[in-house]
Tab-separated table of N, CA and C in Angstrom:
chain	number	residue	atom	x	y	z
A	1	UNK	N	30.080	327.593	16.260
A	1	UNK	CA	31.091	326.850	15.548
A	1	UNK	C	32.157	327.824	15.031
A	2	UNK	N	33.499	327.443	15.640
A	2	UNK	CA	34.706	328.764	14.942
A	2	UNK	C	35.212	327.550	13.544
A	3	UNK	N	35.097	328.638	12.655
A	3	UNK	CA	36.006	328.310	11.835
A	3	UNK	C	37.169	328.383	11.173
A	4	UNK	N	38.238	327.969	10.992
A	4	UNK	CA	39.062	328.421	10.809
A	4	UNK	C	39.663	328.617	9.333
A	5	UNK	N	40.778	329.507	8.914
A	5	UNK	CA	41.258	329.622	7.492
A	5	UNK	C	42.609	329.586	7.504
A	6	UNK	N	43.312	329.185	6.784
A	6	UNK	CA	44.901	328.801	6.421
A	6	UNK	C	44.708	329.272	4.928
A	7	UNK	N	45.978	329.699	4.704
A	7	UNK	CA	46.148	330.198	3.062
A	7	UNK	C	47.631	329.251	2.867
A	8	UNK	N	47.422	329.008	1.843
A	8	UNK	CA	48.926	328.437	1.253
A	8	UNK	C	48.798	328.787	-0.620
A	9	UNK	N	49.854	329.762	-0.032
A	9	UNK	CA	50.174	330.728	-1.500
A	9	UNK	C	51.678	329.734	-2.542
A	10	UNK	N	51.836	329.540	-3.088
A	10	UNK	CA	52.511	329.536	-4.149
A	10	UNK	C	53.221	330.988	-4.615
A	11	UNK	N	54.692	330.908	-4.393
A	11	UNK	CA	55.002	332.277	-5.328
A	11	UNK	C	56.092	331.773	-5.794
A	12	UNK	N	56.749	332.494	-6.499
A	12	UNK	CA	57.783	333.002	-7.488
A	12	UNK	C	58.550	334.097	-7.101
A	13	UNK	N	59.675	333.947	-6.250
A	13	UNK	CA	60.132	335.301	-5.673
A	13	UNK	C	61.702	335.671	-6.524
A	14	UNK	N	61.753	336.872	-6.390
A	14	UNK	CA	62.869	337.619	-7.162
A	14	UNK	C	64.376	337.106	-6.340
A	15	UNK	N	65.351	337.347	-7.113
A	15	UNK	CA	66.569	336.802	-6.020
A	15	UNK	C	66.462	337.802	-4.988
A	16	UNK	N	66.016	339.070	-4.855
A	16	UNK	CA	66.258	340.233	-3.850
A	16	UNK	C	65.625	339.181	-2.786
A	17	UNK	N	64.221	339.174	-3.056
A	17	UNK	CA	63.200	338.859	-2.246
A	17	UNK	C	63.741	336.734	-1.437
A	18	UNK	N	63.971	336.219	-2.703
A	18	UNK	CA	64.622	334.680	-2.408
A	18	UNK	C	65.813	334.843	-1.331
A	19	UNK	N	66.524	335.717	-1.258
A	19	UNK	CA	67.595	335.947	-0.631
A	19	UNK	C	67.007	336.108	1.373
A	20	UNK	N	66.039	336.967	1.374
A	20	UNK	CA	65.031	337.680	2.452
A	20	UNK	C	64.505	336.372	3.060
A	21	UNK	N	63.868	335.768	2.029
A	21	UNK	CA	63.328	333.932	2.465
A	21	UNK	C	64.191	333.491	3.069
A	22	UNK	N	65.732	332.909	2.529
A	22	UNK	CA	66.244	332.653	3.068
A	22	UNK	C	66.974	333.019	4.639
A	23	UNK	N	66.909	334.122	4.632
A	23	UNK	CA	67.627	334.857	5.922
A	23	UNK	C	66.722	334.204	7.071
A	24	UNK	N	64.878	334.606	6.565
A	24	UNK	CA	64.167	334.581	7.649
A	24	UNK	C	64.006	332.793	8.139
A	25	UNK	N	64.338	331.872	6.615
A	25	UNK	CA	64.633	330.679	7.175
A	25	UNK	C	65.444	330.092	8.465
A	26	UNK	N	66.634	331.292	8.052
A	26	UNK	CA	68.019	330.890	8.756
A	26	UNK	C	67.749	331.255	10.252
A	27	UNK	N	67.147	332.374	10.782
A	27	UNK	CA	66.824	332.857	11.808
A	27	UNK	C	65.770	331.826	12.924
A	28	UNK	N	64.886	331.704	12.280
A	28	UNK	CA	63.695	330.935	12.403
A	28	UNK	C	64.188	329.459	13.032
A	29	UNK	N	65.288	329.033	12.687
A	29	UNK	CA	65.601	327.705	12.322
A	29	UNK	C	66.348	328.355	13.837
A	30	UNK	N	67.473	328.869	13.905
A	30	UNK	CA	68.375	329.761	15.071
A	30	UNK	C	67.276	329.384	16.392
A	31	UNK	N	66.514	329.843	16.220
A	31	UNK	CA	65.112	330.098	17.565
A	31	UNK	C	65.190	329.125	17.784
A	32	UNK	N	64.545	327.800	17.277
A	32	UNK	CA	63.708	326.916	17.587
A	32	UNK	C	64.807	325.907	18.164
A	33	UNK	N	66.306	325.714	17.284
A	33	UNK	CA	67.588	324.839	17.545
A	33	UNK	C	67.921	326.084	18.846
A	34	UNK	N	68.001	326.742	19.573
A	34	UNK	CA	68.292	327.812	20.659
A	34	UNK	C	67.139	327.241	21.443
A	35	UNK	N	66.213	326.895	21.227
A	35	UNK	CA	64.950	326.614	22.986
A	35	UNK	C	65.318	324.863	22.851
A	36	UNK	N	65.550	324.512	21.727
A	36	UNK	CA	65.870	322.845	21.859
A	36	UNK	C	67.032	322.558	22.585
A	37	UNK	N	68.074	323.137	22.141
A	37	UNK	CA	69.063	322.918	23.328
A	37	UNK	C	69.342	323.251	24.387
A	38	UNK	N	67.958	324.342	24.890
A	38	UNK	CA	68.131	324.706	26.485
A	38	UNK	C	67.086	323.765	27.111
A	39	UNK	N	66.261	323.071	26.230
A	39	UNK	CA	64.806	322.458	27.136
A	39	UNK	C	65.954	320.802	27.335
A	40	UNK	N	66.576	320.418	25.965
A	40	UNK	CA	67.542	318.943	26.605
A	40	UNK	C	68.825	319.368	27.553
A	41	UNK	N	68.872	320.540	27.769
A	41	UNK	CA	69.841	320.693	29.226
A	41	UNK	C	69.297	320.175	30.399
A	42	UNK	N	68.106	320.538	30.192
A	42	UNK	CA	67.259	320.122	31.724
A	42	UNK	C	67.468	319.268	32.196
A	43	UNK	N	67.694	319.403	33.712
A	43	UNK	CA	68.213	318.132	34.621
A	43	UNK	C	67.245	318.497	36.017
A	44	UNK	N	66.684	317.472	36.280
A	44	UNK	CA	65.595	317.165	37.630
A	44	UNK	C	66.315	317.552	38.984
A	45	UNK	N	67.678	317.562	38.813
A	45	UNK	CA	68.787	317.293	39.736
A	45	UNK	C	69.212	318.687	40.271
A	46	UNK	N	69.262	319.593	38.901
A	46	UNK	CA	69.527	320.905	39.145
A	46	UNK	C	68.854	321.873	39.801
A	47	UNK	N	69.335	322.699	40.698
A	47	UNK	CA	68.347	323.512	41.447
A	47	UNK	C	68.258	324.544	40.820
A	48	UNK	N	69.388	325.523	40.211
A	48	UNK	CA	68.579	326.394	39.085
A	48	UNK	C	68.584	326.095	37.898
A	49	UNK	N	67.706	326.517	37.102
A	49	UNK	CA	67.500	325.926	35.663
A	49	UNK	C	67.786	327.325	34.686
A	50	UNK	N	68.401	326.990	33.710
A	50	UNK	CA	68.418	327.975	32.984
A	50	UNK	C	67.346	328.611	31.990
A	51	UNK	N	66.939	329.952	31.953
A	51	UNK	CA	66.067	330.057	31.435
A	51	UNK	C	66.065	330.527	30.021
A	52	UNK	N	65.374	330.141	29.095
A	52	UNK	CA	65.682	330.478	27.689
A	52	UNK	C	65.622	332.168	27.402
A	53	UNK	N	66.654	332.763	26.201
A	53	UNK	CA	66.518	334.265	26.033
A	53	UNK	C	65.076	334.186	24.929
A	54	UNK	N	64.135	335.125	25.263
A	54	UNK	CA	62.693	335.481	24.318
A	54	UNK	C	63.716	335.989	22.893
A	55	UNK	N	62.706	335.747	22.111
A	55	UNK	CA	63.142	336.114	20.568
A	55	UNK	C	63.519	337.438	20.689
A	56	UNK	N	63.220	338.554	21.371
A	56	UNK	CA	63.783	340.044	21.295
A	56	UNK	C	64.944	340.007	21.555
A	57	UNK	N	65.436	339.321	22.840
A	57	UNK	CA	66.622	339.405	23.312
A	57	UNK	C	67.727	338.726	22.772
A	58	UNK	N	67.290	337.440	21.680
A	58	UNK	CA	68.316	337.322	20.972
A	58	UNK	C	68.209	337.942	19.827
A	59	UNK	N	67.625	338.447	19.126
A	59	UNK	CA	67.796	339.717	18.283
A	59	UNK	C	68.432	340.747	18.468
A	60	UNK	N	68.935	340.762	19.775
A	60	UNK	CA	69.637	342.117	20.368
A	60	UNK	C	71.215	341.039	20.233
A	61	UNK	N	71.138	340.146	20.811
A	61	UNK	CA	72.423	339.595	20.976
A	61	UNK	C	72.808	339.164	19.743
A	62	UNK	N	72.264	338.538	18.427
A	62	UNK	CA	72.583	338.265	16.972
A	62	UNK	C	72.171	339.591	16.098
A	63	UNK	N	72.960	340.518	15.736
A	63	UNK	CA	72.411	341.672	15.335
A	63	UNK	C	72.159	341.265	13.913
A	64	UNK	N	72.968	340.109	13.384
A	64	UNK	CA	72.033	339.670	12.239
A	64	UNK	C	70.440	339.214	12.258
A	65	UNK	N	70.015	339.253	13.082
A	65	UNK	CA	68.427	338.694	13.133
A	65	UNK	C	67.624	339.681	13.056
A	66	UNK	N	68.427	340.936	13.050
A	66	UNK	CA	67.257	342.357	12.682
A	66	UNK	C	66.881	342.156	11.528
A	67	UNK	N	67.237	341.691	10.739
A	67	UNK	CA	67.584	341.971	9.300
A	67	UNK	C	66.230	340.978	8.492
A	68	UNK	N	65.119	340.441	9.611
A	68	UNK	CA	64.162	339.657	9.581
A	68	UNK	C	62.850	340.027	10.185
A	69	UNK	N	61.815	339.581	9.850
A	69	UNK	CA	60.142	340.055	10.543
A	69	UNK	C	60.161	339.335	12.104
A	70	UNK	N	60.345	340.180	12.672
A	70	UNK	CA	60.452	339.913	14.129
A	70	UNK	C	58.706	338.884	14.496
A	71	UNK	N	58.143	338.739	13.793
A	71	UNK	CA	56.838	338.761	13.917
A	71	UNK	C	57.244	336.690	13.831
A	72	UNK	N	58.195	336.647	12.721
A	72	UNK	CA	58.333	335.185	12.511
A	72	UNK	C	58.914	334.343	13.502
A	73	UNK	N	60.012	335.269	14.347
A	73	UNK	CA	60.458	334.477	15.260
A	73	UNK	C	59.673	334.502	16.283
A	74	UNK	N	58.951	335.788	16.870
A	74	UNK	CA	57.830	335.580	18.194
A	74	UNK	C	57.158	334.165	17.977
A	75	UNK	N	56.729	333.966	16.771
A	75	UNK	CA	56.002	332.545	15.554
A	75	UNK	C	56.715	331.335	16.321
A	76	UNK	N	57.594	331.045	16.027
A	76	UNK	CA	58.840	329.562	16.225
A	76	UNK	C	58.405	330.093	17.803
A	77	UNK	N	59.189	331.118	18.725
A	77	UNK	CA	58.847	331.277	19.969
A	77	UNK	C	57.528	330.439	20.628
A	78	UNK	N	56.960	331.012	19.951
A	78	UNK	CA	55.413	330.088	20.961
A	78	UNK	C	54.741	329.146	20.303
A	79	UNK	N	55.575	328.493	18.890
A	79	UNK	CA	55.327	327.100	18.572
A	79	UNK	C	55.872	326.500	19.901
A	80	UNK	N	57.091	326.708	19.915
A	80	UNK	CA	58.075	326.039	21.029
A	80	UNK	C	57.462	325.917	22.489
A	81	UNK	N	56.873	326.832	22.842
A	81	UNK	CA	56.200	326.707	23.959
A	81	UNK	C	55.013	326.054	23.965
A	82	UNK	N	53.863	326.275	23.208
A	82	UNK	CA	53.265	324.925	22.581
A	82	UNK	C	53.558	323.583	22.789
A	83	UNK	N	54.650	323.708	22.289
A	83	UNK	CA	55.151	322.272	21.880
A	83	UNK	C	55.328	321.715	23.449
A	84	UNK	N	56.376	322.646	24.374
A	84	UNK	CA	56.569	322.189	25.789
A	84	UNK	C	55.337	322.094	26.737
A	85	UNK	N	54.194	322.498	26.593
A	85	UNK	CA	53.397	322.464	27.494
A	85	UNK	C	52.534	321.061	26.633
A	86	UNK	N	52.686	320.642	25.485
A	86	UNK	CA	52.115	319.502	25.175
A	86	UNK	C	52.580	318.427	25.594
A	87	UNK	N	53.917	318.847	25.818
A	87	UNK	CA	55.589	317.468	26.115
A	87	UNK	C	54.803	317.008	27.803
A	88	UNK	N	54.391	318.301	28.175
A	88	UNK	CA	54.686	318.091	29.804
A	88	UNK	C	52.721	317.553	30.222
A	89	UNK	N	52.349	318.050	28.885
A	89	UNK	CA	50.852	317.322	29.625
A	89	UNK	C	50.192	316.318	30.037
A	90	UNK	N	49.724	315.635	31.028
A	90	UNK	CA	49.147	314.634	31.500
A	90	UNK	C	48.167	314.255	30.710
A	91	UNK	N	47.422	314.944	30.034
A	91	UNK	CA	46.009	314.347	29.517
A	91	UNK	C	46.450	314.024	28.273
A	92	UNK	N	47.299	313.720	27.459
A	92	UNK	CA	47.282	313.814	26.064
A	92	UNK	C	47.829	312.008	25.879
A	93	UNK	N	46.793	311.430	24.988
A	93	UNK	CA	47.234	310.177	24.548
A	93	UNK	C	48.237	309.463	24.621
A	94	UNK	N	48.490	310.234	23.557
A	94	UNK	CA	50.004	309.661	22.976
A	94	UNK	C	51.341	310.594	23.258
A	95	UNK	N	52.393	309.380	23.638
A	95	UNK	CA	53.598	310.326	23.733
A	95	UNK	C	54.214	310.691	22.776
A	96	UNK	N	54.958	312.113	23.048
A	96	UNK	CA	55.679	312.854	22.468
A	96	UNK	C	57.140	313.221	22.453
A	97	UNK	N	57.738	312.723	21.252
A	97	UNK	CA	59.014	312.437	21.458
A	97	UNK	C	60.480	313.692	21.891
A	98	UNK	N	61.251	313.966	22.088
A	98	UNK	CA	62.052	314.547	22.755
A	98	UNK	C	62.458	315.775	21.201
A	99	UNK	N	62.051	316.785	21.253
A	99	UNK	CA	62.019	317.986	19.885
A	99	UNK	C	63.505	317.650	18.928
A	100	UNK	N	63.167	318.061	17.430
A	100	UNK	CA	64.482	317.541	16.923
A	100	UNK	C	65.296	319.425	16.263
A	101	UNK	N	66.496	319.267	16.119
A	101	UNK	CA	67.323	319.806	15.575
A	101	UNK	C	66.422	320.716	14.029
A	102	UNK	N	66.511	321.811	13.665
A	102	UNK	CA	66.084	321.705	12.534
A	102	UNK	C	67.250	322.041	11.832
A	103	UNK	N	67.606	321.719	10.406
A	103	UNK	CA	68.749	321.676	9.851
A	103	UNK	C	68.174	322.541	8.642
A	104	UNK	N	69.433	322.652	7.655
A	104	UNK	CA	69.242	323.436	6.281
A	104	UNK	C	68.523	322.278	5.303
A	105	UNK	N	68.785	321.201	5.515
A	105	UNK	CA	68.360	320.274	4.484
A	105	UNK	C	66.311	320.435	4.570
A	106	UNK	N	66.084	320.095	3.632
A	106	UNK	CA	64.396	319.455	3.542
A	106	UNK	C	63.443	320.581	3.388
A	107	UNK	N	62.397	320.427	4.318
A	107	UNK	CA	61.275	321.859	4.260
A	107	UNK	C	61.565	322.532	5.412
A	108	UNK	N	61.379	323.622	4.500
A	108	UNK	CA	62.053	325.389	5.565
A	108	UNK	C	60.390	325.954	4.795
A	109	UNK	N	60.134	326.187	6.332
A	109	UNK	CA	58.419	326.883	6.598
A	109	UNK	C	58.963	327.841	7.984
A	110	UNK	N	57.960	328.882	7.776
A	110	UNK	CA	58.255	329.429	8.691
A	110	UNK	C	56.559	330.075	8.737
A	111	UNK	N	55.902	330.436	10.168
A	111	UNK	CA	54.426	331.120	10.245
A	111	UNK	C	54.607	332.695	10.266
A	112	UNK	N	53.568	333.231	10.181
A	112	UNK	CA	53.405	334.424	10.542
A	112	UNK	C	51.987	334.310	11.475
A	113	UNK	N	51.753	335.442	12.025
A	113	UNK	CA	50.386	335.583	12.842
A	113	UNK	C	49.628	336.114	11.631
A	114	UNK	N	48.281	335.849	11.574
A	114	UNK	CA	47.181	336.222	10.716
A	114	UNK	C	46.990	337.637	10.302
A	115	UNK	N	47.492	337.969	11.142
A	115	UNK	CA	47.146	340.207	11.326
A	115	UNK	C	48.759	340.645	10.436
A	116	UNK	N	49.474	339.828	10.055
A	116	UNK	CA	50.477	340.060	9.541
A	116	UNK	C	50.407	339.769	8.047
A	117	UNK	N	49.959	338.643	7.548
A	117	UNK	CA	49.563	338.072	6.514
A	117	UNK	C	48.717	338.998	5.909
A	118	UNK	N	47.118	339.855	6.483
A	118	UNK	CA	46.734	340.407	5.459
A	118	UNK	C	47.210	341.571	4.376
A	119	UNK	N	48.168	342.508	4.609
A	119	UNK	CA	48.660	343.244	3.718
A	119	UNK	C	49.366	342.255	2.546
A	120	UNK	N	50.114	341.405	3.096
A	120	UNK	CA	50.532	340.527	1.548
A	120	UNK	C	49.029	339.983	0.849
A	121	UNK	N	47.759	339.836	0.979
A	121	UNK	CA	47.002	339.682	0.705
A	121	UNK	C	46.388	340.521	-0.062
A	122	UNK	N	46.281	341.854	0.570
A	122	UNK	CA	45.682	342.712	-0.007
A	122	UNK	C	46.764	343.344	-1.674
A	123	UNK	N	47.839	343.000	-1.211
A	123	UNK	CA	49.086	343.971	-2.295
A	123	UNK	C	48.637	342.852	-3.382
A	124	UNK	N	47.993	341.422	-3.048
A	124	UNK	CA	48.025	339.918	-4.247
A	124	UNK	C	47.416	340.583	-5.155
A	125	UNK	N	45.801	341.439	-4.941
A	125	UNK	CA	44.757	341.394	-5.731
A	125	UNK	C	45.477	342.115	-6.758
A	126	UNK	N	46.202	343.666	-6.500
A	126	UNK	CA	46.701	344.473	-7.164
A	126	UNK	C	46.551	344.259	-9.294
């Protein structure tokens, strides 16, 4: 039996640090609205398809996105792919509707991978 663990922390961040949140919001949000509007380009019709740029390569092309944990956008990256190989699967119940826009308004979440998370863990106990 695997089990699994999720943490959901509560903090209080400094404006330095609130400011950092925000950026990595803004980025995060960039990714996911960037594979949404290349997956509704898709046309059955077209013989080549365009292929989406990986989170490195638009980090190279938005030099503002350095300025963020590269770790968060790889994150949105292979939600997104996730998400497309669920869109396109045969076995799955229920359908799945066509991915939406994410905007500034509402909840701004963003993941990290687990191996990333433990040092903020360890700095908590302090």
């Amino acid at each position: 039996m695997i089990t699994l663990k999720a943490f959901k922390c509560r903090i209080y961040p400094t404006k330095q640090q609130l400011i950092q949140l925000n950026k990595t919001f803004g980025c995060v949000r960039v990714v996911w609205n960037y594979n949404v509007e290349i997956f509704n380009k898709f046309d059955k019709n077209k013989t080549e398809q365009e292929s989406p740029l990986t989170s490195t390569l638009l980090r190279k092309k938005y030099e503002w996105m350095g300025e963020v944990s590269a770790a968060a956008l790889q994150q949105k990256e292979m939600d997104f792919k996730s998400f497309k190989k669920n869109y396109f699967s045969k076995n799955r119940k229920k359908k799945i509707g066509r991915p939406q826009f994410k905007t500034k308004d509402g909840l701004q979440s963003f993941r990290l991978p687990n191996h990333r998370i433990e040092p903020l863990l360890a700095k908590r106990a302090d």
